[in-house]
Tab-separated table of C-alpha atoms in Angstrom:
chain	number	residue	atom	x	y	z
A	53	MET	CA	23.212	9.798	-1.863
A	54	ARG	CA	20.289	9.034	-4.167
A	55	THR	CA	18.687	6.892	-1.465
A	56	VAL	CA	19.012	9.706	1.064
A	57	LEU	CA	17.511	12.273	-1.302
A	58	GLU	CA	14.625	9.965	-2.184
A	59	PHE	CA	13.834	9.412	1.475
A	60	LEU	CA	14.063	13.131	2.262
A	61	ALA	CA	11.597	13.827	-0.541
A	62	VAL	CA	9.140	11.277	0.883
A	63	TRP	CA	9.610	12.673	4.397
A	64	ALA	CA	9.046	16.236	3.198
A	65	ALA	CA	5.885	15.275	1.309
A	66	VAL	CA	4.461	13.411	4.307
A	67	TYR	CA	5.294	16.301	6.633
A	68	ALA	CA	3.828	18.997	4.385
A	69	THR	CA	0.605	17.040	3.940
A	70	THR	CA	0.268	16.209	7.634
A	71	PHE	CA	1.052	19.663	9.009
A	72	GLY	CA	-1.029	21.355	6.325
A	73	THR	CA	-4.106	19.278	7.078
A	74	TYR	CA	-3.478	19.714	10.817
A	75	LEU	CA	-3.732	23.483	10.417
A	76	ALA	CA	-6.641	23.438	7.958
A	77	PHE	CA	-8.753	20.804	9.687
A	78	GLY	CA	-7.941	22.263	13.101
A	79	ALA	CA	-9.199	25.694	12.075
A	80	ILE	CA	-12.389	24.332	10.490
A	81	PHE	CA	-13.206	21.938	13.307
A	82	ASN	CA	-12.408	24.552	15.943
A	83	TRP	CA	-14.801	26.978	14.224
A	84	TYR	CA	-17.494	24.285	14.190
A	85	CYS	CA	-16.950	23.440	17.860
A	86	PHE	CA	-17.379	27.022	18.981
A	87	ARG	CA	-20.696	27.207	17.216
A	88	HIS	CA	-21.769	24.524	19.721
A	89	PRO	CA	-20.532	25.650	23.155
A	90	GLU	CA	-23.065	23.315	24.767
A	91	ARG	CA	-20.941	20.379	23.549
A	92	ARG	CA	-17.840	21.425	25.533
A	93	ILE	CA	-16.852	18.655	27.955
A	94	GLN	CA	-14.868	20.647	30.523
A	95	LYS	CA	-17.086	23.674	30.976
A	96	ASN	CA	-14.809	25.640	33.289
A	97	ARG	CA	-11.428	25.289	31.587
A	98	ASP	CA	-10.134	27.154	28.544
A	99	GLY	CA	-7.628	24.944	26.766
A	100	LEU	CA	-7.140	27.465	23.966
A	101	LYS	CA	-4.808	29.486	26.184
A	102	ARG	CA	-2.127	27.045	25.050
A	103	ARG	CA	-3.024	27.099	21.341
A	104	GLY	CA	0.093	28.929	20.141
A	105	LYS	CA	2.426	26.752	22.197
A	106	GLU	CA	0.682	23.587	21.004
A	107	ILE	CA	0.884	24.510	17.325
A	108	ARG	CA	4.601	25.331	17.620
A	109	GLN	CA	5.287	22.100	19.515
A	110	SER	CA	3.266	20.133	16.975
A	111	ALA	CA	5.337	21.581	14.126
A	112	TRP	CA	8.383	20.103	15.857
A	113	SER	CA	7.001	16.732	17.011
A	114	LEU	CA	5.431	16.014	13.615
A	115	LEU	CA	8.939	15.791	12.185
A	116	GLY	CA	9.319	12.589	14.203
A	117	THR	CA	5.844	11.262	13.451
A	118	CYS	CA	6.261	11.857	9.723
A	119	PHE	CA	9.767	10.375	9.796
A	120	CYS	CA	8.260	7.109	11.030
A	121	LEU	CA	5.582	6.928	8.339
A	122	ALA	CA	7.981	8.008	5.604
A	123	GLY	CA	10.531	5.450	6.813
A	124	GLY	CA	7.994	2.639	6.773
A	125	LEU	CA	6.774	3.516	3.290
A	126	TYR	CA	10.289	3.933	1.930
A	127	ALA	CA	11.406	0.612	3.425
A	128	GLN	CA	8.534	-1.080	1.590
A	129	TYR	CA	9.456	0.711	-1.637
A	130	ARG	CA	13.083	-0.451	-1.354
A	131	GLY	CA	12.142	-4.015	-0.399
A	132	TRP	CA	13.764	-3.848	3.036
A	133	THR	CA	10.861	-5.563	4.788
A	134	LEU	CA	10.433	-9.079	6.146
A	135	PHE	CA	7.430	-9.638	3.892
A	136	ALA	CA	6.430	-7.974	0.651
A	137	PRO	CA	3.210	-5.933	0.965
A	138	LEU	CA	0.101	-7.779	-0.167
A	139	GLU	CA	-1.401	-6.842	-3.472
A	140	LEU	CA	-4.529	-4.708	-3.187
A	141	SER	CA	-7.641	-6.876	-3.386
A	142	TRP	CA	-11.168	-7.142	-2.024
A	143	TRP	CA	-9.889	-9.172	0.934
A	144	SER	CA	-6.378	-7.835	1.573
A	145	VAL	CA	-7.444	-4.210	2.088
A	146	PRO	CA	-10.078	-4.786	4.819
A	147	LEU	CA	-8.065	-7.588	6.410
A	148	MET	CA	-4.862	-5.592	6.750
A	149	ALA	CA	-6.747	-2.454	7.766
A	150	VAL	CA	-8.279	-4.353	10.689
A	151	VAL	CA	-4.956	-6.019	11.561
A	152	SER	CA	-3.121	-2.688	11.484
A	153	ILE	CA	-5.682	-0.794	13.545
A	154	LEU	CA	-5.852	-3.512	16.197
A	155	ALA	CA	-2.061	-3.829	16.301
A	156	TYR	CA	-1.672	-0.064	16.600
A	157	ASP	CA	-4.181	0.209	19.437
A	158	THR	CA	-2.218	-2.444	21.334
A	159	TRP	CA	1.084	-0.683	20.587
A	160	TYR	CA	-0.375	2.650	21.657
A	161	TYR	CA	-1.908	1.374	24.904
A	162	TRP	CA	1.263	-0.209	26.222
A	163	GLY	CA	3.535	2.524	24.900
A	164	HIS	CA	1.301	5.167	26.447
A	165	ARG	CA	1.250	3.407	29.821
A	166	ALA	CA	5.030	3.120	29.669
A	167	MET	CA	5.308	6.877	29.108
A	168	HIS	CA	3.370	7.407	32.351
A	169	TRP	CA	6.006	5.417	34.249
A	170	GLY	CA	8.145	7.647	36.471
A	171	PRO	CA	11.513	7.532	34.627
A	172	LEU	CA	9.820	8.078	31.230
A	173	TYR	CA	7.146	10.543	32.260
A	174	LYS	CA	9.460	13.523	31.801
A	175	HIS	CA	9.173	12.904	28.050
A	176	HIS	CA	5.360	12.794	28.193
A	177	GLN	CA	4.573	15.548	30.682
A	178	TYR	CA	4.503	18.311	28.062
A	179	HIS	CA	1.457	16.692	26.473
A	180	HIS	CA	-0.317	16.690	29.836
A	181	ARG	CA	0.094	20.408	30.319
A	182	SER	CA	-3.122	20.519	28.299
A	183	VAL	CA	-5.513	19.418	31.043
A	184	ALA	CA	-8.387	20.604	28.874
A	185	PRO	CA	-7.201	19.436	25.436
A	186	THR	CA	-8.173	21.136	22.204
A	187	VAL	CA	-8.021	20.152	18.563
A	188	TRP	CA	-4.455	21.567	18.564
A	189	SER	CA	-3.283	19.269	21.388
A	190	ASN	CA	-3.000	16.008	19.459
A	191	TYR	CA	0.650	16.453	18.449
A	192	SER	CA	1.776	18.627	21.335
A	193	ASP	CA	4.479	16.133	22.334
A	194	SER	CA	8.170	15.959	22.995
A	195	MET	CA	10.179	14.299	20.243
A	196	VAL	CA	10.835	11.214	22.406
A	197	ASP	CA	7.114	10.954	23.156
A	198	ALA	CA	6.190	11.266	19.486
A	199	LEU	CA	8.669	8.595	18.440
A	200	ALA	CA	7.560	6.226	21.214
A	201	MET	CA	3.918	6.391	20.097
A	202	GLN	CA	4.309	6.766	16.345
A	203	SER	CA	7.210	4.389	15.704
A	204	TYR	CA	4.525	1.814	14.940
A	205	TYR	CA	4.393	3.252	11.415
A	206	LEU	CA	8.080	2.502	10.992
A	207	VAL	CA	8.133	-0.947	12.617
A	208	ALA	CA	4.842	-2.445	11.386
A	209	PRO	CA	5.665	-2.298	7.646
A	210	LEU	CA	8.925	-4.133	8.359
A	211	ILE	CA	7.161	-7.174	9.827
A	212	LEU	CA	3.602	-7.097	8.475
A	213	PRO	CA	2.579	-7.290	4.793
A	214	ILE	CA	0.518	-4.092	4.978
A	215	PRO	CA	-0.115	-2.569	1.535
A	216	PRO	CA	1.259	1.005	1.446
A	217	LEU	CA	-2.179	2.398	0.601
A	218	VAL	CA	-3.660	0.700	3.671
A	219	LEU	CA	-0.863	2.048	5.888
A	220	VAL	CA	-1.479	5.565	4.580
A	221	GLY	CA	-5.232	5.158	5.059
A	222	HIS	CA	-4.666	4.007	8.635
A	223	ARG	CA	-2.470	7.018	9.299
A	224	VAL	CA	-5.053	9.416	7.805
A	225	TYR	CA	-7.742	7.897	10.038
A	226	ASP	CA	-5.462	8.169	13.074
A	227	HIS	CA	-4.629	11.792	12.168
A	228	PHE	CA	-8.213	13.054	12.115
A	229	ASN	CA	-9.461	10.722	14.862
A	230	GLY	CA	-6.720	11.979	17.176
A	231	MET	CA	-7.512	15.631	16.529
A	232	ILE	CA	-11.235	15.107	17.134
A	233	GLY	CA	-10.469	13.007	20.211
A	234	HIS	CA	-8.463	15.901	21.669
A	235	SER	CA	-10.976	18.577	20.696
A	236	GLY	CA	-12.713	18.793	24.079
A	237	PHE	CA	-16.155	18.775	22.434
A	238	GLU	CA	-18.453	15.762	22.423
A	239	PHE	CA	-20.337	15.015	19.211
A	240	ALA	CA	-20.055	11.223	18.984
A	241	ALA	CA	-21.451	9.829	22.242
A	242	SER	CA	-23.850	6.955	21.595
A	243	LYS	CA	-24.538	3.394	22.672
A	244	TRP	CA	-21.817	2.400	20.188
A	245	THR	CA	-19.166	4.169	22.307
A	246	ARG	CA	-19.861	2.542	25.679
A	247	VAL	CA	-20.081	-0.942	27.128
A	248	PRO	CA	-20.480	-3.517	25.604
A	249	SER	CA	-19.048	-1.768	22.535
A	250	PRO	CA	-15.256	-1.297	22.450
A	251	MET	CA	-15.578	1.953	20.470
A	252	VAL	CA	-14.940	5.292	22.195
A	253	CYS	CA	-15.957	8.936	21.870
A	254	THR	CA	-14.193	12.206	22.720
A	255	LEU	CA	-14.999	11.869	26.425
A	256	PHE	CA	-12.701	8.833	26.595
A	257	HIS	CA	-9.476	10.723	25.953
A	258	ASP	CA	-10.690	13.919	27.594
A	259	LEU	CA	-10.949	11.966	30.850
A	260	HIS	CA	-7.362	10.847	30.357
A	261	HIS	CA	-6.237	14.477	30.301
A	262	SER	CA	-8.377	15.582	33.240
A	263	LYS	CA	-7.948	12.470	35.425
A	264	PHE	CA	-4.497	11.376	34.185
A	265	ASN	CA	-4.165	7.704	35.199
A	266	TYR	CA	-6.956	6.281	33.067
A	267	ASN	CA	-7.988	5.597	29.462
A	268	TYR	CA	-4.615	4.975	27.812
A	269	ALA	CA	-5.768	3.403	24.551
A	270	ASN	CA	-6.484	5.151	21.269
A	271	PHE	CA	-9.248	3.660	19.137
A	272	PHE	CA	-10.885	1.217	21.547
A	273	SER	CA	-11.575	0.727	25.261
A	274	PHE	CA	-10.650	-2.977	25.178
A	275	TRP	CA	-7.208	-2.829	26.788
A	276	ASP	CA	-8.340	-0.367	29.449
A	277	ARG	CA	-11.273	-2.571	30.370
A	278	VAL	CA	-9.134	-5.713	30.519
A	279	CYS	CA	-6.311	-4.069	32.471
A	280	GLY	CA	-8.514	-2.087	34.868
A	281	THR	CA	-7.472	1.374	33.687
A	282	LEU	CA	-10.833	2.544	32.329
A	283	HIS	CA	-12.124	5.520	34.278
A	284	THR	CA	-15.188	4.474	36.269
A	285	ASP	CA	-17.167	7.513	35.056
A	286	TYR	CA	-16.672	6.827	31.349
A	287	ASP	CA	-19.679	4.625	30.514
A	288	GLU	CA	-21.951	6.644	32.783
A	289	GLY	CA	-20.705	9.867	31.222
A	290	VAL	CA	-21.363	8.623	27.696
A	291	GLU	CA	-24.877	7.630	28.685
A	292	ARG	CA	-25.548	11.080	30.113
A	293	TRP	CA	-24.433	12.687	26.864
A	294	GLU	CA	-26.864	10.397	25.058
A	295	THR	CA	-29.808	11.249	27.272
A	296	LEU	CA	-29.100	14.984	27.153
A	297	PRO	CA	-28.375	15.598	23.477
A	298	ASP	CA	-28.637	19.351	23.960
A	299	GLY	CA	-25.229	19.117	25.625
A	300	GLY	CA	-26.310	20.187	29.099
A	301	VAL	CA	-23.885	17.688	30.582
A	302	PRO	CA	-21.341	18.648	33.226
A	303	MET	CA	-18.218	16.624	33.719
A	304	PRO	CA	-18.953	13.546	35.860
A	305	ARG	CA	-19.593	14.427	39.495
A	306	ALA	CA	-16.453	15.154	41.450
A	307	ARG	CA	-15.465	12.186	43.517
A	308	ALA	CA	-12.338	10.927	45.165
A	309	ASP	CA	-10.534	9.059	42.414
A	310	LYS	CA	-9.903	5.506	43.476
A	311	ARG	CA	-7.063	4.013	41.556
A	312	THR	CA	-8.307	1.096	39.527
A	313	PRO	CA	-6.272	-2.119	39.526
A	314	GLY	CA	-3.342	-1.788	37.190
A	315	ALA	CA	-3.390	2.018	37.071
A	316	VAL	CA	0.036	3.532	36.685
A	317	ALA	CA	0.994	6.175	39.207
A	318	GLY	CA	2.077	9.527	37.831
A	319	PRO	CA	2.974	13.014	39.036
A	320	VAL	CA	-0.450	14.634	38.753
A	321	SER	CA	0.955	17.844	40.194
A	322	ALA	CA	3.034	18.212	37.018
A	323	THR	CA	-0.085	19.079	35.038
A	324	PRO	CA	-1.309	22.639	35.682
A	325	ALA	CA	-5.005	23.290	35.184
A	326	GLU	CA	-5.189	24.820	31.731
């Protein structure tokens, strides 16, 4: 019973912190975005029509996300892992941060592609109802979808010697990066977010929502480039945002989408234009 109560306390603390910062940061960043309407990526779609639904769904799905992180941290605390976490040092912190972020991006890419596969897509389709995502869209998932993507935070501590502080730092970075990446406003486009750099900006994930079968990764474009699932307008779009810093950039010119090699088919009709 003591073990259960300890875990519930950790889970509750992680959930309260995550949902609280989701609401606070979302409100602040949303306010900032709407002071810069010229930075909106999809000019003709209003994603905020779904704001209430997305916040309510996020309150539910974050139970699963926070369960995973709390479970990973508690397993480390109880010594239930394959390897003990490394002691914090000048080399272990940056090393394990890089290892964890790269491992997570790989986990996310392949898990995300799997969720676009026909039999599993029913668990992911709710997230794609937000064709024009907003800062509130990041956690608008079904519970199965949330667990599929976020179970990394439960599994990784069991098999990798990630210090708890590094795991928490990774999750904090993922939390805010994901919300900004779903915001629908482009503030980060630069030469560092297009080829040959593997880094990405908001346009990367926004194209995933508007075009569906492209740009599956999270932090980097590496897996999409290697597997042929990077949208062909991404690099060009980033460059246009660079050359027109006032934000006078429409979405890439409409063209017949040609499926890139390795793209996963999905029921595009299941995503209404919101």
